[in-house]
Short mmCIF file of C-alpha atoms and ligand atoms in Angstrom, two decimals:
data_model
loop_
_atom_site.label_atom_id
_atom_site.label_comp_id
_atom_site.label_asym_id
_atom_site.label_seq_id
_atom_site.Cartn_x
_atom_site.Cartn_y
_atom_site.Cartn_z
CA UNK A 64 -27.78 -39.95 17.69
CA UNK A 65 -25.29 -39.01 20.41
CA UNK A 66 -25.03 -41.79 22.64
CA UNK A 67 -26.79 -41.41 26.42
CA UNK A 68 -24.49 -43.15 28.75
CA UNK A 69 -21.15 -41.49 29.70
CA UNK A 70 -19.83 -44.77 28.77
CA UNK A 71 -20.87 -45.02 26.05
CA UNK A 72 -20.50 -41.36 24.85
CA UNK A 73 -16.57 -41.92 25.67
CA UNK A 74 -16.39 -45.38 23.77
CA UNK A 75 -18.19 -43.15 20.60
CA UNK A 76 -15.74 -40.30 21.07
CA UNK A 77 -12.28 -42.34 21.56
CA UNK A 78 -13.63 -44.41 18.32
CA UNK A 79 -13.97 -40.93 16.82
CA UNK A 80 -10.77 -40.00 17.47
CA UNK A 81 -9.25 -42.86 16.26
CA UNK A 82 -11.18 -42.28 12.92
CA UNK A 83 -8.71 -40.74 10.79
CA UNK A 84 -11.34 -39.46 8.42
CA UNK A 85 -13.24 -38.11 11.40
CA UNK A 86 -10.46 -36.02 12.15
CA UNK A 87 -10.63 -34.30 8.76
CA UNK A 88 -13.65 -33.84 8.71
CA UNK A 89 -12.91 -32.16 12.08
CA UNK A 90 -9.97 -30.54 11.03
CA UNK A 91 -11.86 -28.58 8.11
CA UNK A 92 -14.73 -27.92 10.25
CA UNK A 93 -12.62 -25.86 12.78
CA UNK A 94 -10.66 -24.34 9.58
CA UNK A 95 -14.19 -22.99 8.52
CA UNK A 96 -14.80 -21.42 12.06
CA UNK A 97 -11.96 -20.15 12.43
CA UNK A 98 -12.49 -18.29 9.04
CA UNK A 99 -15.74 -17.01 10.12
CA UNK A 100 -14.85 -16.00 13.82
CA UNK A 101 -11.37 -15.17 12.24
CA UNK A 102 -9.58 -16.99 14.80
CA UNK A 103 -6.29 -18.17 15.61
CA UNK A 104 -6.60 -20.06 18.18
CA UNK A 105 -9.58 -21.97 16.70
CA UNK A 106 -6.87 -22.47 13.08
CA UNK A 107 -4.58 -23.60 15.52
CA UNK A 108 -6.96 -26.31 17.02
CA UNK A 109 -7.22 -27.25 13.19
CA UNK A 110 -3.92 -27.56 12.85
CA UNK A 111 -3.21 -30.31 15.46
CA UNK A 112 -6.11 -31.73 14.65
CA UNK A 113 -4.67 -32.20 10.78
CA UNK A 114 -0.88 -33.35 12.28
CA UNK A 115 -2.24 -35.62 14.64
CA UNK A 116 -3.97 -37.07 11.76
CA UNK A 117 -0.75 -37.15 9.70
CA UNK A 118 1.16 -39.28 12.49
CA UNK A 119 -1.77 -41.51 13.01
CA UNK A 120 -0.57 -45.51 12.16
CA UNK A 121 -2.65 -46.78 9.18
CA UNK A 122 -3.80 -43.38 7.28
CA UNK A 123 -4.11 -43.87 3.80
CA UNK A 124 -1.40 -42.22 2.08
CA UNK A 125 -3.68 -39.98 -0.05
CA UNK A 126 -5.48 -38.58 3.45
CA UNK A 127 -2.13 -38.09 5.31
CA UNK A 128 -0.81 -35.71 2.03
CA UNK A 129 -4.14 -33.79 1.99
CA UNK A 130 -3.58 -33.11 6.09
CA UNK A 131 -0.11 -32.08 5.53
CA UNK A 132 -1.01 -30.06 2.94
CA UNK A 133 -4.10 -28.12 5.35
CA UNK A 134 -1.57 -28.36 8.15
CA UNK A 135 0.67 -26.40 5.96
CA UNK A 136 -1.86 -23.92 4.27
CA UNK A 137 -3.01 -22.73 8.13
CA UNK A 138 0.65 -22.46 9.82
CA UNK A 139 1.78 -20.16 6.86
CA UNK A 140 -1.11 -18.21 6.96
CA UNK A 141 0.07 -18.12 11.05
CA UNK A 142 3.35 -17.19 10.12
CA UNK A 143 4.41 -20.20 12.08
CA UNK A 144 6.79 -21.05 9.23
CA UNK A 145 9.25 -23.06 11.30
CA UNK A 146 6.63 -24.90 12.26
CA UNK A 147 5.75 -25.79 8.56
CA UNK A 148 9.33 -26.62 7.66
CA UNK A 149 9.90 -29.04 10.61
CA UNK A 150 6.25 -31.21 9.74
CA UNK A 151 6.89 -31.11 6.13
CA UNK A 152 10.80 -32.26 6.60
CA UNK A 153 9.61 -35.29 8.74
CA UNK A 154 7.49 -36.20 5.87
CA UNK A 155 10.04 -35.68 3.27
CA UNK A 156 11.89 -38.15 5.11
CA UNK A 157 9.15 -40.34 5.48
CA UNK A 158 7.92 -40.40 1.81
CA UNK A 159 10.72 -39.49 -0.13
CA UNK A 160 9.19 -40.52 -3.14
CA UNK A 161 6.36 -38.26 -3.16
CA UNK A 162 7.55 -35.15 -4.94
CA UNK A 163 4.88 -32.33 -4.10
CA UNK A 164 5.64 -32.88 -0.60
CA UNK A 165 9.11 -31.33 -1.20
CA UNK A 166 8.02 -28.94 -3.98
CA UNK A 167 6.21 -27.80 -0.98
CA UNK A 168 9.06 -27.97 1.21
CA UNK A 169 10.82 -25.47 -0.85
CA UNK A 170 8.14 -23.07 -1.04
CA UNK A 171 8.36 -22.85 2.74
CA UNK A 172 12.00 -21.71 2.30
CA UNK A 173 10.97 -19.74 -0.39
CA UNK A 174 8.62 -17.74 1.90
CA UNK A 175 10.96 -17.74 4.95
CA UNK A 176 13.82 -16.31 2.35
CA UNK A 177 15.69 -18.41 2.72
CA UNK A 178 16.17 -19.08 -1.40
CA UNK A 179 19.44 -21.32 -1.23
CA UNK A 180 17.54 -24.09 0.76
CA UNK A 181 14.64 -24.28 -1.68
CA UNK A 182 16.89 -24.26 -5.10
CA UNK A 183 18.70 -27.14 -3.38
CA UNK A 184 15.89 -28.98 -3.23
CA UNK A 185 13.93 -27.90 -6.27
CA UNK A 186 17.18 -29.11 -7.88
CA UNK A 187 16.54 -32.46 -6.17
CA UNK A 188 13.27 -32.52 -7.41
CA UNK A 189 14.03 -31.73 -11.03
CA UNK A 190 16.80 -35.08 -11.01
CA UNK A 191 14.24 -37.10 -9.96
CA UNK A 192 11.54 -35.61 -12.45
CA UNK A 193 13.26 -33.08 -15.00
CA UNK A 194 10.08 -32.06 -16.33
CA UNK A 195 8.35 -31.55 -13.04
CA UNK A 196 6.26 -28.14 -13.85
CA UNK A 197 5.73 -26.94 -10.56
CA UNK A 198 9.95 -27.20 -9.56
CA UNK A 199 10.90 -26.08 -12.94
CA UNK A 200 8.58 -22.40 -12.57
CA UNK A 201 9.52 -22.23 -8.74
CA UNK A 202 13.47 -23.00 -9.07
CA UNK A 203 13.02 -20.44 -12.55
CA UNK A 204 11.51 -17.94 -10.18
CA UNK A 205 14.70 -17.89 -8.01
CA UNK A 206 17.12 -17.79 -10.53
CA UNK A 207 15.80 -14.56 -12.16
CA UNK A 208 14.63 -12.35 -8.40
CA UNK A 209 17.54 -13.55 -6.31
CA UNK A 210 20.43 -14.68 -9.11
CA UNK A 211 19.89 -12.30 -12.22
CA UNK A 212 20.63 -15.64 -14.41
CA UNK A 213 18.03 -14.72 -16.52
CA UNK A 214 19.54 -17.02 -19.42
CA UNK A 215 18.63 -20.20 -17.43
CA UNK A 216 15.28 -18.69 -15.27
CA UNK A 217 14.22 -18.12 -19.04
CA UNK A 218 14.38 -21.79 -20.04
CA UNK A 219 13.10 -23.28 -16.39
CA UNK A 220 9.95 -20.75 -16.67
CA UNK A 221 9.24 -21.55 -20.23
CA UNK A 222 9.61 -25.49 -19.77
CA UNK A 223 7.18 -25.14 -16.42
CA UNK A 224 4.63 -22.73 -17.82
CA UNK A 225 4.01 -24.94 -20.87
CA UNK A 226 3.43 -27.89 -18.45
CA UNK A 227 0.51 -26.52 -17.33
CA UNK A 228 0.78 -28.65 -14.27
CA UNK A 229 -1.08 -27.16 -11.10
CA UNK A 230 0.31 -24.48 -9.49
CA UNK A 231 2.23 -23.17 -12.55
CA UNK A 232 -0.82 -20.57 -14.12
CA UNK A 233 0.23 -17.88 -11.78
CA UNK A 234 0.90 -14.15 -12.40
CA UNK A 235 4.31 -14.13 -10.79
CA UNK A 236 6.00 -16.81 -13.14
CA UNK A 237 4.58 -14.94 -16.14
CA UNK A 238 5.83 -11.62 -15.13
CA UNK A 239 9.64 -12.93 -14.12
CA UNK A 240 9.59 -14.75 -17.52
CA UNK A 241 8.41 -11.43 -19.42
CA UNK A 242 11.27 -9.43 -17.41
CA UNK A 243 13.96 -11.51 -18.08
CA UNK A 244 13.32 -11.51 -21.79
CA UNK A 245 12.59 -7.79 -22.05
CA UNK A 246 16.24 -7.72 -19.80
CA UNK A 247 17.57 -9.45 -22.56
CA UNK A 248 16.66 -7.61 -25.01
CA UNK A 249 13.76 -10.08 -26.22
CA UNK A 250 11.08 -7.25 -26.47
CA UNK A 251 8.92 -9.14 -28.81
CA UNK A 252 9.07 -12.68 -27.18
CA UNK A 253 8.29 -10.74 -23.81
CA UNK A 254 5.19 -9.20 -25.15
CA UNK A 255 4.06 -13.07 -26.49
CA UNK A 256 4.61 -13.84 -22.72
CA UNK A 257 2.29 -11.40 -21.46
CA UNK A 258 -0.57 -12.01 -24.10
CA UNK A 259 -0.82 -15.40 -23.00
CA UNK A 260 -0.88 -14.16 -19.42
CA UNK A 261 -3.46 -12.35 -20.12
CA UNK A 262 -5.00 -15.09 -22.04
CA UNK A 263 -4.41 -17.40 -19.14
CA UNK A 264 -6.29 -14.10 -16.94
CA UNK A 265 -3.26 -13.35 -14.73
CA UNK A 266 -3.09 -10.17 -16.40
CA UNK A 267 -5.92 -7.04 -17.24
CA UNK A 268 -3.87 -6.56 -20.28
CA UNK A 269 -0.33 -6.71 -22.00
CA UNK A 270 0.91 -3.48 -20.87
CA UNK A 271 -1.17 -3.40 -17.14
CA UNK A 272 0.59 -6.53 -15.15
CA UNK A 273 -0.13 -5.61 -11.66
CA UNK A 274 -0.85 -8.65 -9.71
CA UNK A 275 -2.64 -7.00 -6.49
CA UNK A 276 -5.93 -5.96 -8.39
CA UNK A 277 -9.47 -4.83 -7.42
CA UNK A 278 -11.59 -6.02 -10.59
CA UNK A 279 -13.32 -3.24 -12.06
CA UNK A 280 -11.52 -0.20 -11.98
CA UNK A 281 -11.25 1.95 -14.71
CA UNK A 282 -7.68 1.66 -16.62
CA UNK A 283 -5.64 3.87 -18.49
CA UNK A 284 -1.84 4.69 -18.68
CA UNK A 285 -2.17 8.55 -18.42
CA UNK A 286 -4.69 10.42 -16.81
CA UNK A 287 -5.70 14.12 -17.12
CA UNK A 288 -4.67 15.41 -13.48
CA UNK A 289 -7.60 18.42 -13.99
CA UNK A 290 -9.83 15.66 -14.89
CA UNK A 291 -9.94 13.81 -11.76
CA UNK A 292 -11.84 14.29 -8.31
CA UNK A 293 -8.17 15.24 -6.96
CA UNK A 294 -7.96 18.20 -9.12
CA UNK A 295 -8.23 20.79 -6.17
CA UNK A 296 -4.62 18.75 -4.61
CA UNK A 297 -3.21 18.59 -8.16
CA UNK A 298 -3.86 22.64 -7.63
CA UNK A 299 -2.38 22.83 -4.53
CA UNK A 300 0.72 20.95 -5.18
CA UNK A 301 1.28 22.80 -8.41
CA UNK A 302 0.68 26.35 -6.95
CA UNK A 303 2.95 25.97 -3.92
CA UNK A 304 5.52 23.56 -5.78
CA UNK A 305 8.11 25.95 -5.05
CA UNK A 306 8.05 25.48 -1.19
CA UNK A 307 8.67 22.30 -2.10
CA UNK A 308 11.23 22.26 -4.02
CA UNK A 309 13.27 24.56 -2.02
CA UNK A 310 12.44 22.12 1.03
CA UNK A 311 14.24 19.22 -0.57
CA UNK A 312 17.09 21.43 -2.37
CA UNK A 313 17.94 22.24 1.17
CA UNK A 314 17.31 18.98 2.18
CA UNK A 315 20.24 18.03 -0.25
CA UNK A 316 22.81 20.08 0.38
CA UNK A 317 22.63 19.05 3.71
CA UNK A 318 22.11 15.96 4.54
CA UNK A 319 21.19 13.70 1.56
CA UNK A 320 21.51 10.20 4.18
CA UNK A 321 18.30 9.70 4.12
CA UNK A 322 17.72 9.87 0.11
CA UNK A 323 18.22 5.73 -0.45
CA UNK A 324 19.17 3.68 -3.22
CA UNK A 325 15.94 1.83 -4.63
CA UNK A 326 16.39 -1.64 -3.57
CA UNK A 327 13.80 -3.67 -5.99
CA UNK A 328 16.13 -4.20 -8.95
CA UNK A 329 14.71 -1.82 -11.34
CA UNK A 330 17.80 0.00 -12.06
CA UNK A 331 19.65 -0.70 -15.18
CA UNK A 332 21.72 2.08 -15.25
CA UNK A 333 23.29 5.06 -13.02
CA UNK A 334 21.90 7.00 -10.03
CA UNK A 335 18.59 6.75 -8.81
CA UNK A 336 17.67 7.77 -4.86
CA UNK A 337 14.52 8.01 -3.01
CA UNK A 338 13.77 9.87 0.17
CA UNK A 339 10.10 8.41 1.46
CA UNK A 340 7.87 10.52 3.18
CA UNK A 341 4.83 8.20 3.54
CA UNK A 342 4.30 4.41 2.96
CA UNK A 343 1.46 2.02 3.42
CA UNK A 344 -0.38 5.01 4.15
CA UNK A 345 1.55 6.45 6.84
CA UNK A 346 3.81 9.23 7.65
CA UNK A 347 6.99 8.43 8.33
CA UNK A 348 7.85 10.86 11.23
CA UNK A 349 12.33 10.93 11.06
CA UNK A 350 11.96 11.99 7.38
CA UNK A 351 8.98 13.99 7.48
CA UNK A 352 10.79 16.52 10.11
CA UNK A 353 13.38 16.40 7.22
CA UNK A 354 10.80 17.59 4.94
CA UNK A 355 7.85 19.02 7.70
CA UNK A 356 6.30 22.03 5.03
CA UNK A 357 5.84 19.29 2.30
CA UNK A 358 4.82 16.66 4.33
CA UNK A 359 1.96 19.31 6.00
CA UNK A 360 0.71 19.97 2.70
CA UNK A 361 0.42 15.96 2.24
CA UNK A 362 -1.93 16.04 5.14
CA UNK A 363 -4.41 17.93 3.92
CA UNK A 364 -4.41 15.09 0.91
CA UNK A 365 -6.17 12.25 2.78
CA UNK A 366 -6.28 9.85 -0.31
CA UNK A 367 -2.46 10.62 -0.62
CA UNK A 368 -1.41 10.42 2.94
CA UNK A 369 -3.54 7.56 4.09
CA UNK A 370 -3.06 5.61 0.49
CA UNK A 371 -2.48 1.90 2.10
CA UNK A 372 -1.06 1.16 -1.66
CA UNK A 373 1.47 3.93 -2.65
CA UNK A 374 4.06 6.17 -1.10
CA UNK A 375 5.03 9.88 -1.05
CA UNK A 376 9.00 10.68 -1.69
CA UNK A 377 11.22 12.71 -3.39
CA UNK A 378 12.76 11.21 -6.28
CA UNK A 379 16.16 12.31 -7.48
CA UNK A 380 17.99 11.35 -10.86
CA UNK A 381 21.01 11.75 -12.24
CA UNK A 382 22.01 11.94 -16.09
CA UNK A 383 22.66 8.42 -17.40
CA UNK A 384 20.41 6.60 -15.77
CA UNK A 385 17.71 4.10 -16.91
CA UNK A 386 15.24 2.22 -15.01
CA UNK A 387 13.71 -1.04 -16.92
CA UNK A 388 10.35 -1.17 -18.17
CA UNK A 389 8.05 -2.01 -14.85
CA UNK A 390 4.95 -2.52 -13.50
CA UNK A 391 3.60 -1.51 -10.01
CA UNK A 392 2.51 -4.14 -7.42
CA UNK A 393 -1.32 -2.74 -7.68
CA UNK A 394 -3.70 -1.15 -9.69
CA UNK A 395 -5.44 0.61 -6.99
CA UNK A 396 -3.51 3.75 -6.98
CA UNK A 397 -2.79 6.66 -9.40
CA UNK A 398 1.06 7.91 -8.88
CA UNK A 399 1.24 11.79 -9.75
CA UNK A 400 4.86 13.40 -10.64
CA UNK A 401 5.23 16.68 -9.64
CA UNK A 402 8.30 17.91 -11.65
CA UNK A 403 10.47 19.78 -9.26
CA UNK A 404 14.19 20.61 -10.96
CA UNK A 405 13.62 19.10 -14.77
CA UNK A 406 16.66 20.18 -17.04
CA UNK A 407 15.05 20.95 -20.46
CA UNK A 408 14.71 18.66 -23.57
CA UNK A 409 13.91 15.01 -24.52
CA UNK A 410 16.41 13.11 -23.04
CA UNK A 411 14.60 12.99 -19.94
CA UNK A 412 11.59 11.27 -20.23
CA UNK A 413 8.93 8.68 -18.47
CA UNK A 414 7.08 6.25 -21.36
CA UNK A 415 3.98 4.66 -19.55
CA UNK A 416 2.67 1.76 -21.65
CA UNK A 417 2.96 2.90 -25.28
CA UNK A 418 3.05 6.30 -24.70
CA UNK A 419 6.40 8.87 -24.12
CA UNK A 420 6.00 11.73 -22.04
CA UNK A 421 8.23 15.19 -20.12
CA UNK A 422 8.16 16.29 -16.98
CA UNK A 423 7.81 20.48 -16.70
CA UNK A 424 8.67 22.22 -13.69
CA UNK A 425 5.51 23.10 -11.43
CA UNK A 426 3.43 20.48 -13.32
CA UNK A 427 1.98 17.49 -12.55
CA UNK A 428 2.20 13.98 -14.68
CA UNK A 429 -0.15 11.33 -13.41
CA UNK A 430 -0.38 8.12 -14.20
CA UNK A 431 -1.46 4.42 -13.87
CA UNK A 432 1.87 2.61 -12.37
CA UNK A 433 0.16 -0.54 -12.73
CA UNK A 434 0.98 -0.25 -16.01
CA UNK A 435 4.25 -0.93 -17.99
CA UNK A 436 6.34 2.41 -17.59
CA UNK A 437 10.24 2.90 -18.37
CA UNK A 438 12.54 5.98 -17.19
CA UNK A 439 15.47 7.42 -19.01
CA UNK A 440 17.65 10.52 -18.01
CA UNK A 441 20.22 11.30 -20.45
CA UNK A 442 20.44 14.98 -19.74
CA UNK A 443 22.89 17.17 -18.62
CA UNK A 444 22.16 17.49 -14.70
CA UNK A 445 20.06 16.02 -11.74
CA UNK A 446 16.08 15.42 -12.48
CA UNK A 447 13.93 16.16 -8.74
CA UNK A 448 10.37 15.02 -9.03
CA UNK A 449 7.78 14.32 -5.84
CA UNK A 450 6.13 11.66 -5.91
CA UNK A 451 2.67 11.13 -4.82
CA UNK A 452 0.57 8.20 -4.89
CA UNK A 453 -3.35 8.57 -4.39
CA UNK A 454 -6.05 5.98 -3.83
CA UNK A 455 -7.49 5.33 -7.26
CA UNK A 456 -10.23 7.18 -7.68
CA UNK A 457 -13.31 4.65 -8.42
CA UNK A 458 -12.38 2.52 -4.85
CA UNK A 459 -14.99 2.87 -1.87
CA UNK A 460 -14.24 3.84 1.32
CA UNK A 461 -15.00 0.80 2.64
CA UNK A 462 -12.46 -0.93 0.01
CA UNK A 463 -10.03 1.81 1.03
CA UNK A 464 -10.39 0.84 4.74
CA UNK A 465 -10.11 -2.79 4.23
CA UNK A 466 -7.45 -3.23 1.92
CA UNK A 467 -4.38 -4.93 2.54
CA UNK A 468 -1.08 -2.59 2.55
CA UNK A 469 1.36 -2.92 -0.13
C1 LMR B 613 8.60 5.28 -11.12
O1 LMR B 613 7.64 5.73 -10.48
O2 LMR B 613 8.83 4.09 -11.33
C2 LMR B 613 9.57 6.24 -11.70
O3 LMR B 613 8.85 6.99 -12.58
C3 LMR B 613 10.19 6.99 -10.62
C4 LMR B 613 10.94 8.18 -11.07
O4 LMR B 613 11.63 8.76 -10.22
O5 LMR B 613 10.84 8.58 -12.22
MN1 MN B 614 7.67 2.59 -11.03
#
């Protein structure tokens, strides 16, 4: 019963307040309602309502590591990440011997990029505790996307993984681990990896490793362009791929600035550049007056030029070049090739899981990117494709609408 009195009814409340469990109880209530109204100021009520909690005198130690921990959760998810770092250093210092809390610490830095600052103290962590799961996949992690040390990232992931600790069954550790065996020319070990990710269900399958998934969708490596409901665009593009390709040869010989590098690593060996026309489902204006006949045709391709999950660009490759075995970020989009300048013959050729294929002039390849696909171009002169990404076909347009953008 709420008290009557005023007096009494402030006596309660201070009591409350000084409740430590009463303020997480509080804490998760406004967390919950500010889910449901999806608000930030009502998650940011939460938040000092956790902290305050975690300075309180007297708070069991258990109760003040599950606050931090909420405190944490709703200031990354505010993108307050400085925020996070300075609570979470103050109780580093504070409880030094309580490991998560800087395991947690580092994944701050981790998500503020700054990489340095969390191997430091992963490699803190890992003196104290060498078999520490959750430091050993995270520092792992670091040491194969940011160092290339794939020797040592090999042993840290493998050690962590088969901890099975909390926080260590997670797509991205098994699909660094994979990579930097398959780098290293450990095909067969790589493949073990990815069967027990799949095992573990952080993977649809061996070969389809996408970890940004709608459940559900139907998955195969090649599809039938003629087959599909964007058979009439597949038409299109294939029927006025000339335009096109004399829009980017053009393009080339005059100003090939805007053609980039790709900038993810996947590059093994040569000369491999990009010139993006849409991302994240938008046209991107400098490079589309670059490019204003292809990019009108796009257009007309809603699922193409409003795909949240995919690009369109021209991709350009020159003769020794290899790009590793990959997988796409999400298996919500179907990428189509349209083969622009292909010299003839087999040295130039796109496998897609366990199958090898050619690109022809005028034709379109399509194709599941969520699954594992590999490039070589050992010809005798430059490769142009377009590349288009649609919406896979099964999603809804509500799914479409609401997805996030990759
Ligand atoms: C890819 O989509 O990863 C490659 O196929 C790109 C390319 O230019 O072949
Ligand atoms: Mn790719």
């Amino acid at each position: 019963m709420f008290p009557k009195s005023p007096e009494k009814a402030a006596i309660a409340a201070r009591k409350l307040s000084a409740s430590p469990r009463a303020n997480y109880v509080l804490g998760e209530a406004l967390s919950k309602l500010a889910e449901a109204r999806r608000s930030n100021a009502l998650l940011e009520q939460a938040v000092t309502t956790f902290q305050k909690l975690t300075e309180m005198p007297g708070v069991p130690q258990a109760l003040v590591l599950k606050a931090a921990n909420r405190t944490v959760e709703n200031l990354r998810f505010l993108g307050q990440m400085g925020r996070a770092v300075q609570l979470q250093t103050k109780l580093v210092a504070r409880l030094p011997y309580v490991l998560s809390l800087q395991n947690q610490l580092a994944v701050s830095y981790l998500m503020m990029g700054q990489g340095k600052r969390a191997k430091t103290i992963l490699k803190q962590v890992l003196k104290e505790r060498p078999e520490d799961g959750f430091a050993l996949v995270h520092l792992g992690f670091i040491l194969k996307t940011e160092d290339q040390e794939y020797k040592e990232a090999i042993s840290l992931l493998q050690k962590g993984l088969a901890t099975r600790e909390p926080g260590v069954v997670d797509g991205r550790f098994y699909f660094h681990l994979g990579d930097a065996l398959a780098r290293t020319g450990h095909n067969s070990q790589a493949m073990e990896v990815y069967q027990e990710g799949v095992e573990q269900g952080v993977f649809n399958s061996v070969y389809q490793r996408s970890l940004y998934n709608v459940q559900g969708l139907k998955a195969q490596p090649w599809w039938d362009p003629m087959t599909t409901t964007y058979r009439e665009s597949f038409r299109i593009l294939e029927s006025r791929w000339k335009e096109i390709r004399d829009e980017a040869l053009a393009l080339l010989s005059q100003d090939q600035s805007r053609f980039r590098p790709e900038t993810e690593g996947l590059q093994d060996t040569g000369d491999w550049k990009q010139l993006e026309l849409f991302a994240r489902g938008m046209k991107l204006t400098k490079n589309c007056q670059k490019a204003p006949k292809t990019c009108t045709l796009i257009e007309f391709m809603p699922d193409a030029a409003r795909c949240k999950r995919g690009q369109v660009k021209f991709s350009l490759m020159n003769p020794g070049t290899h790009v590793w075995a990959h997988t796409g970020p999400t298996n919500c989009r179907l990428r189509a090739h349209l083969g622009l300048v292909v010299p003839p013959g087999e040295e130039i050729a796109l496998r897609v899981a366990n199958t090898t294929r050619h690109w022809q002039e005028g034709k379109v390849l399509l194709f599941d990117d969520s699954f594992e696909h590999e490039v070589w171009h050992h010809g005798p002169s430059m490769r142009l494709v377009l590349i288009v990404d649609f919406w896979h076909p099964e999603l809804t347009a509500a799914q479409k609408r609401t997805l996030s953008p990759i």
